[in-house]
Amino acid sequence: MGAYYCAICRQTAFNGKGHIFGKHHQSRLRLVLMKFIEKVKEARRTLNKPEVEKFHSTQHEKTFWCYCCGREVERNVTDGNMTVRHGGLLEHMATPEHRKSTHKFWWENKADPKLKDKVIITQEETQRFKAEVAKVLETFVEKEDEFIKQQAELIRAQEKGRQELLKSRLEHEAAPESSNGPNATETVTGAGVSFRGMTTWGARQHTARSLVDSTLNAQERGLTFIGHQDSSNSGNVHTGAVPPWLQNDDPLEGTSSNTAPPEIGPSAQEFLRQKEQEKLRKLPPNRVGANFDHSSHTDANWLPSFGRVWNSGRRWQSRHQFRQEEGQKNKAKRKMKQGGERSKKAKMTAND
């Protein structure tokens, strides 16, 4: 007997092909076929109702290991735009090569013959599947075309609104410029002429475009636009004004620079105190030292007094003292119990 490599058990057996009749091989074979048949069942559910989805590389580029053929097979069929789920698996199961390899696999591994038909797709099932896929693909393409048209209409509407908003903004900015006259913004400097008005006009036009872009971006994200702040009096960085972080003005009107601004919210000490209280609230209330007064002044050599062997005496003395206290407690409990029984007997005799 020579060495025989078993692909199911993934080990080499030195007793020849008699290995396939062993318990280990048969149990391993049943486990492999169970997983294999479950995957094929999942694909069979789509024979009458094929599933067509938009292509996604991370979800649809998956392979399927065929134990009968001993190679990987594409699980889905895709053209880069659309994907037919389990199309590649069903197509492979219907090929004559897979049918031939399945018969060989069942014969070599002595598998249960009743399970053979569950991993083979007939030609009739394949033809029915292809007809259903053609119908589903046609419906899917129509839906995609309708979706593209809706998106194109939405983009055109947004672009139209953007152009109208930009036009109204530019007309509003052009009104005060025209009232100053054509020569109001010209300044002669030496041999050249600098048009400050044109520079200001370009800055305002750029500002108007940025306002329109920010408004459209806010609407696309589902945010509410509350309007722009008017900074025409103070100017901005586009008109050559000093940025706010470089200004030396007092942030609070009517107050001097010597007075500190009022704090908003709790102070840092209150926040830390509240944080410590939240930590202590999670601890058990009956823990050792829960009621200890941390504000009291004690000596540096102070130690907590637990009594008995922790302070003085021997261990056996503490043990005797503990037993004595336990005996006194049990004695008191017995007295209370006897008193309760006597009262019950007295009541019963009185009722009789």
XYZ file of N, CA and C in Angstrom, residues 168-347:
540
model
N -29.299 87.577 -9.222
C -29.924 88.557 -8.318
C -28.886 89.187 -7.408
N -27.912 88.409 -6.971
C -26.869 88.961 -6.096
C -26.001 89.970 -6.847
N -25.648 89.640 -8.066
C -24.816 90.560 -8.840
C -25.578 91.844 -9.176
N -26.864 91.738 -9.477
C -27.661 92.940 -9.746
C -27.785 93.813 -8.504
N -27.904 93.172 -7.353
C -27.999 93.930 -6.103
C -26.688 94.646 -5.801
N -25.566 94.010 -6.111
C -24.270 94.643 -5.871
C -23.960 95.709 -6.916
N -24.509 95.566 -8.129
C -24.212 96.523 -9.180
C -24.980 97.827 -9.006
N -26.082 97.821 -8.272
C -26.887 99.036 -8.098
C -26.118 100.147 -7.395
N -25.495 99.949 -6.212
C -24.750 101.057 -5.575
C -23.522 101.486 -6.353
N -22.906 100.580 -7.141
C -21.722 100.946 -7.911
C -22.077 101.913 -9.038
N -23.230 101.694 -9.665
C -23.622 102.554 -10.781
C -24.031 103.944 -10.303
N -24.463 104.073 -9.050
C -24.876 105.388 -8.536
C -23.695 106.300 -8.295
N -22.490 105.778 -8.125
C -21.304 106.604 -7.871
C -20.728 107.217 -9.136
N -21.159 106.791 -10.315
C -20.647 107.366 -11.568
C -19.517 106.558 -12.114
N -19.235 106.728 -13.397
C -18.184 105.922 -14.020
C -16.802 106.327 -13.600
N -16.596 107.632 -13.210
C -15.250 108.099 -12.886
C -15.014 108.174 -11.393
N -15.933 107.663 -10.587
C -15.793 107.827 -9.146
C -14.746 106.908 -8.573
N -14.427 105.849 -9.258
C -13.495 104.875 -8.687
C -12.123 104.939 -9.326
N -11.892 105.883 -10.261
C -10.582 105.970 -10.910
C -9.655 106.822 -10.055
N -8.435 106.381 -9.890
C -7.423 107.120 -9.133
C -6.152 107.156 -9.958
N -5.685 108.372 -10.272
C -4.483 108.540 -11.080
C -3.285 108.515 -10.154
N -2.352 107.623 -10.409
C -1.133 107.503 -9.606
C 0.047 107.506 -10.554
N 0.752 108.611 -10.637
C 1.934 108.709 -11.488
C 1.557 108.583 -12.941
N 2.176 107.619 -13.628
C 1.944 107.447 -15.053
C 0.861 106.427 -15.353
N 0.322 105.727 -14.362
C -0.674 104.690 -14.612
C -1.972 104.998 -13.905
N -2.997 104.231 -14.199
C -4.321 104.390 -13.614
C -4.694 103.061 -12.973
N -5.057 103.090 -11.681
C -5.487 101.866 -10.975
C -6.977 101.941 -10.724
N -7.702 100.950 -11.156
C -9.156 100.931 -11.011
C -9.497 100.166 -9.737
N -9.651 100.933 -8.650
C -9.981 100.282 -7.373
C -11.406 99.740 -7.392
N -12.234 100.446 -8.155
C -13.617 99.978 -8.221
C -13.720 98.615 -8.868
N -12.888 98.374 -9.907
C -12.913 97.072 -10.559
C -12.426 95.991 -9.607
N -11.416 96.317 -8.787
C -10.932 95.339 -7.808
C -12.005 95.017 -6.788
N -12.673 96.078 -6.303
C -13.760 95.858 -5.335
C -14.889 95.061 -5.959
N -15.191 95.357 -7.234
C -16.262 94.629 -7.929
C -15.910 93.144 -8.072
N -14.640 92.839 -8.419
C -14.237 91.435 -8.528
C -14.293 90.719 -7.192
N -13.902 91.420 -6.112
C -13.969 90.797 -4.784
C -15.399 90.507 -4.392
N -16.307 91.473 -4.690
C -17.719 91.246 -4.348
C -18.318 90.121 -5.194
N -17.899 90.056 -6.449
C -18.399 88.980 -7.307
C -17.934 87.623 -6.793
N -16.665 87.556 -6.341
C -16.159 86.301 -5.769
C -16.903 85.953 -4.482
N -17.195 86.983 -3.677
C -17.948 86.744 -2.439
C -19.339 86.231 -2.748
N -19.970 86.801 -3.794
C -21.319 86.358 -4.154
C -21.306 84.899 -4.593
N -20.291 84.504 -5.372
C -20.209 83.109 -5.808
C -20.025 82.178 -4.605
N -19.158 82.574 -3.644
C -18.955 81.731 -2.461
C -20.214 81.615 -1.636
N -21.015 82.722 -1.566
C -22.276 82.662 -0.818
C -23.241 81.706 -1.487
N -23.298 81.733 -2.811
C -24.203 80.835 -3.535
C -23.785 79.382 -3.334
N -22.462 79.114 -3.410
C -21.986 77.744 -3.236
C -22.298 77.223 -1.848
N -22.072 78.069 -0.822
C -22.348 77.618 0.549
C -23.826 77.370 0.762
N -24.677 78.186 0.139
C -26.124 77.992 0.286
C -26.571 76.679 -0.342
N -26.074 76.385 -1.553
C -26.466 75.140 -2.225
C -25.932 73.920 -1.496
N -24.706 74.022 -0.967
C -24.154 72.897 -0.225
C -24.968 72.617 1.029
N -25.422 73.672 1.692
C -26.242 73.485 2.892
C -27.573 72.840 2.552
N -28.179 73.227 1.417
C -29.455 72.633 1.025
C -29.294 71.170 0.635
N -28.184 70.823 -0.018
C -27.970 69.427 -0.409
C -27.779 68.535 0.799
N -27.193 69.043 1.888
C -26.962 68.250 3.086
C -28.151 68.239 4.026
N -29.245 68.867 3.656
C -30.423 68.882 4.506
C -30.364 69.888 5.631
N -29.498 70.914 5.514
C -29.371 71.929 6.556
C -30.275 73.120 6.252
N -30.516 73.914 7.264
C -31.366 75.097 7.122
C -30.486 76.328 6.977
N -30.694 77.094 5.896
C -29.912 78.301 5.654
C -30.571 79.477 6.376
N -29.832 80.137 7.270
C -30.398 81.225 8.089
C -29.957 82.598 7.596
N -29.247 82.651 6.506
C -28.850 83.944 5.946
C -27.400 84.267 6.224
N -26.882 85.232 5.447
C -25.499 85.659 5.588
C -25.418 86.913 6.460
N -24.331 87.036 7.183
C -24.098 88.229 7.990
C -23.557 89.350 7.114
N -24.069 90.528 7.342
C -23.655 91.682 6.558
C -22.397 92.280 7.181
N -21.280 92.154 6.461
C -20.002 92.691 6.942
C -19.511 93.818 6.044
N -20.466 94.537 5.415
C -20.062 95.603 4.499
C -19.470 96.793 5.237
N -19.930 97.057 6.477
C -19.405 98.194 7.237
C -17.987 97.949 7.717
N -17.740 96.732 8.220
C -16.417 96.441 8.764
C -15.447 95.921 7.715
N -15.950 95.437 6.572
C -15.077 94.905 5.541
C -14.704 93.469 5.827
N -13.990 92.854 4.900
C -13.532 91.477 5.082
C -12.161 91.338 4.450
N -11.647 90.106 4.446
C -10.294 89.891 3.942
C -10.204 90.122 2.436
N -11.334 90.022 1.708
C -11.321 90.239 0.262
C -11.215 91.728 -0.082
N -11.689 92.587 0.809
C -11.621 94.033 0.559
C -10.418 94.679 1.221
N -9.520 93.869 1.818
C -8.312 94.420 2.420
C -8.451 94.785 3.873
N -9.529 94.363 4.551
C -9.715 94.696 5.960
C -8.838 93.807 6.838
N -8.628 94.251 8.083
C -7.817 93.483 9.026
C -8.639 92.297 9.519
N -8.082 91.102 9.539
C -8.844 89.943 10.026
C -9.255 90.121 11.485
N -10.322 89.469 11.910
C -10.792 89.647 13.293
C -9.776 89.207 14.332
N -8.962 88.182 14.010
C -8.018 87.693 15.022
C -6.790 88.590 15.176
N -6.660 89.610 14.292
C -5.549 90.568 14.412
C -6.005 91.918 14.932
N -7.296 92.071 15.196
C -7.812 93.331 15.712
C -7.617 93.402 17.211
N -7.384 94.637 17.718
C -7.157 94.867 19.142
C -8.387 95.409 19.847
N -9.552 95.300 19.208
C -10.765 95.845 19.814
C -11.211 94.972 20.972
N -11.912 95.616 21.906
C -12.455 94.885 23.049
C -13.622 94.030 22.573
N -13.654 92.734 22.856
C -14.759 91.906 22.376
C -16.100 92.259 22.978
N -16.127 92.898 24.153
C -17.382 93.251 24.810
C -17.587 94.755 24.701
N -18.724 95.168 24.180
C -19.021 96.575 24.038
C -19.425 97.151 25.385
N -18.921 98.376 25.662
C -19.273 99.060 26.894
C -18.491 98.611 28.093
N -17.507 97.748 27.955
C -16.686 97.306 29.071
C -15.246 97.662 28.792
N -14.486 97.881 29.803
C -13.073 98.227 29.657
C -12.260 96.965 29.460
N -11.051 97.157 28.972
C -10.183 96.016 28.700
C -9.618 95.411 29.972
N -9.715 96.143 31.122
C -9.160 95.611 32.368
C -10.073 94.556 32.990
N -11.368 94.659 32.762
C -12.313 93.711 33.363
C -12.353 92.433 32.548
N -12.281 91.307 33.251
C -12.308 90.008 32.582
C -13.728 89.674 32.139
N -13.879 89.038 31.018
C -15.235 88.674 30.561
C -15.852 87.647 31.499
N -17.162 87.694 31.677
C -17.808 86.733 32.586
C -17.726 85.314 32.030
N -17.569 84.362 32.939
C -17.489 82.968 32.534
C -18.875 82.435 32.193
N -18.909 81.637 31.164
C -20.157 81.022 30.737
C -20.152 79.572 31.214
N -21.152 79.214 31.975
C -21.238 77.852 32.469
C -20.484 77.668 33.770
N -20.374 76.429 34.257
C -19.697 76.173 35.535
C -18.195 76.385 35.419
N -17.579 76.674 36.560
C -16.141 76.878 36.583
C -15.413 75.535 36.534
N -14.092 75.621 36.412
C -13.299 74.392 36.333
C -13.359 73.620 37.640
N -13.347 74.329 38.784
C -13.419 73.649 40.074
C -14.754 72.931 40.250
N -15.849 73.589 39.845
C -17.156 72.939 39.955
C -17.254 71.718 39.047
N -16.657 71.820 37.869
C -16.674 70.679 36.952
C -15.918 69.494 37.529
N -14.721 69.753 38.125
C -13.951 68.667 38.718
C -14.668 68.070 39.924
N -15.327 68.937 40.718
C -16.065 68.433 41.876
C -17.233 67.541 41.438
N -17.940 67.975 40.392
C -19.040 67.173 39.877
C -18.543 65.854 39.306
N -17.370 65.878 38.687
C -16.793 64.656 38.135
C -16.439 63.667 39.231
N -15.881 64.149 40.352
C -15.573 63.275 41.477
C -16.834 62.690 42.087
N -17.891 63.496 42.182
C -19.152 62.984 42.717
C -19.744 61.897 41.826
N -19.614 62.047 40.506
C -20.102 61.014 39.602
C -19.332 59.712 39.781
N -18.019 59.797 40.038
C -17.227 58.596 40.282
C -17.645 57.914 41.576
N -17.856 58.710 42.646
C -18.235 58.132 43.934
C -19.643 57.540 43.893
N -20.511 58.066 43.033
C -21.882 57.582 42.960
C -21.946 56.150 42.420
N -20.953 55.751 41.625
C -20.933 54.407 41.074
C -20.434 53.369 42.068
N -19.801 53.803 43.175
C -19.268 52.877 44.159
C -20.372 52.421 45.103
N -20.196 51.258 45.783
C -21.220 50.802 46.727
C -21.336 51.750 47.912
N -22.555 52.044 48.378
C -22.707 53.033 49.464
C -22.222 52.530 50.809
N -22.169 51.198 51.033
C -21.774 50.646 52.331
C -20.314 50.220 52.358
N -19.502 50.787 51.521
C -18.096 50.424 51.501
C -17.375 51.024 52.708
N -16.172 50.499 52.990
C -15.374 51.009 54.102
C -14.877 52.402 53.775
N -15.132 53.338 54.643
C -14.680 54.706 54.453
C -15.606 55.559 53.638
N -16.846 55.085 53.412
C -17.773 55.879 52.614
C -18.197 57.152 53.337
N -18.330 57.080 54.673
C -18.764 58.234 55.466
C -17.597 58.962 56.115
N -16.393 58.688 55.639
C -15.235 59.333 56.247
C -15.186 60.817 55.865
N -14.913 61.642 56.844
C -14.835 63.083 56.628
C -13.427 63.442 56.181
N -13.271 63.710 54.919
C -11.942 64.028 54.382
C -11.476 65.422 54.762
N -12.385 66.245 55.232
C -11.991 67.606 55.623
C -11.455 67.680 57.038
N -11.556 66.585 57.821
C -11.069 66.611 59.208
C -9.545 66.539 59.228
N -8.972 67.185 60.226
C -7.512 67.235 60.378
C -7.080 66.123 61.317
N -6.202 65.279 60.878
C -5.704 64.163 61.672
C -4.190 64.192 61.698
N -3.656 63.428 62.646
C -2.209 63.350 62.778
C -1.617 62.536 61.632
N -0.369 62.795 61.304
C 0.289 62.069 60.216
C 0.487 60.604 60.552
N 0.567 60.252 61.863
C 0.764 58.871 62.283
C -0.548 58.144 62.558
N -1.664 58.715 62.141
C -2.969 58.104 62.433
C -3.200 56.897 61.541
N -3.793 55.871 62.152
C -4.186 54.666 61.421
C -5.616 54.309 61.814
N -6.375 53.745 60.944
C -7.746 53.358 61.315
C -7.733 52.231 62.342
N -8.643 52.299 63.314
C -8.715 51.322 64.389
C -9.761 50.274 64.040
N -9.281 49.060 63.712
C -10.176 47.951 63.431
C -10.402 47.070 64.654
N -9.626 47.252 65.711
C -9.803 46.471 66.924
C -9.175 45.100 66.840
N -9.202 44.375 67.991
C -8.750 42.997 68.099
C -7.305 42.825 67.657
N -7.080 41.839 66.815
C -5.704 41.487 66.494
C -5.015 42.573 65.671
N -5.786 43.445 65.039
C -5.162 44.511 64.245
C -4.506 45.575 65.139
N -4.970 45.686 66.353
C -4.397 46.684 67.264
C -3.538 46.039 68.349
N -4.054 45.022 69.034
C -3.311 44.380 70.121
C -3.851 42.974 70.321
N -3.093 42.183 71.026
C -3.527 40.833 71.316
C -3.100 39.853 70.249
N -3.452 38.562 70.527
C -3.060 37.497 69.612
C -4.266 37.054 68.780
N -3.964 36.203 67.843
C -5.012 35.772 66.935
C -6.039 34.898 67.650
N -5.581 34.030 68.579
C -6.524 33.151 69.279
C -7.445 33.940 70.184
N -6.946 35.081 70.733
C -7.807 35.911 71.566
C -8.932 36.542 70.727
N -8.595 36.973 69.539
C -9.627 37.527 68.657
C -10.637 36.454 68.277
N -10.130 35.210 68.080
C -11.042 34.130 67.718
C -12.016 33.825 68.851
N -11.507 33.784 70.091
C -12.384 33.534 71.234
C -13.386 34.675 71.420
N -12.925 35.897 71.222
C -13.830 37.033 71.371
C -14.929 36.997 70.311
N -14.554 36.609 69.116
C -15.555 36.516 68.051
C -16.586 35.431 68.342
N -16.117 34.259 68.829
C -17.051 33.184 69.160
C -17.962 33.578 70.314
N -17.416 34.316 71.262
C -18.237 34.754 72.393
C -19.342 35.701 71.930
N -19.001 36.616 71.035
C -20.007 37.542 70.521
C -21.052 36.808 69.687
N -20.609 35.823 68.889
C -21.562 35.054 68.109
C -22.507 34.269 69.010
N -21.948 33.703 70.152
C -22.806 32.982 71.085
C -23.845 33.882 71.725
N -23.454 35.095 72.047
C -24.418 36.034 72.627
C -25.519 36.383 71.616
N -25.136 36.553 70.354
C -26.148 36.859 69.335
C -27.100 35.687 69.139
N -26.558 34.461 69.103
C -27.423 33.290 68.929
C -28.335 33.100 70.120
N -27.817 33.381 71.316
C -28.627 33.263 72.526
C -29.799 34.237 72.498
N -29.532 35.464 72.033
C -30.606 36.455 71.942
C -31.644 36.035 70.900
N -31.173 35.456 69.798
C -32.113 34.997 68.773
C -33.003 33.874 69.297
N -32.407 32.930 70.070
C -33.193 31.834 70.623
C -34.247 32.339 71.598
N -33.879 33.339 72.410
C -34.841 33.904 73.343
C -36.008 34.549 72.606
N -35.699 35.282 71.547
C -36.760 35.910 70.775
C -37.659 34.858 70.127
N -37.053 33.771 69.651
C -37.828 32.717 69.028
C -38.725 32.019 70.036
N -38.176 31.733 71.240
C -38.978 31.092 72.284
C -40.108 31.990 72.750
N -39.827 33.280 72.847
C -40.885 34.206 73.237
C -42.005 34.250 72.213
N -41.654 34.175 70.921
C -42.681 34.154 69.888
C -43.526 32.899 69.943
N -42.860 31.725 70.202
C -43.614 30.483 70.293
C -44.548 30.492 71.497
N -44.093 31.043 72.632
C -44.956 31.103 73.818
C -46.170 31.985 73.568
N -45.965 33.103 72.882
C -47.106 33.979 72.600
C -48.108 33.288 71.679
N -47.607 32.494 70.700
C -48.516 31.765 69.823
C -49.319 30.732 70.595
N -48.648 29.982 71.537
C -49.356 28.990 72.327
C -50.403 29.636 73.213
N -50.070 30.811 73.771
C -51.019 31.512 74.628
C -52.262 31.923 73.842
N -52.040 32.373 72.623
C -53.180 32.784 71.804
C -54.055 31.592 71.452
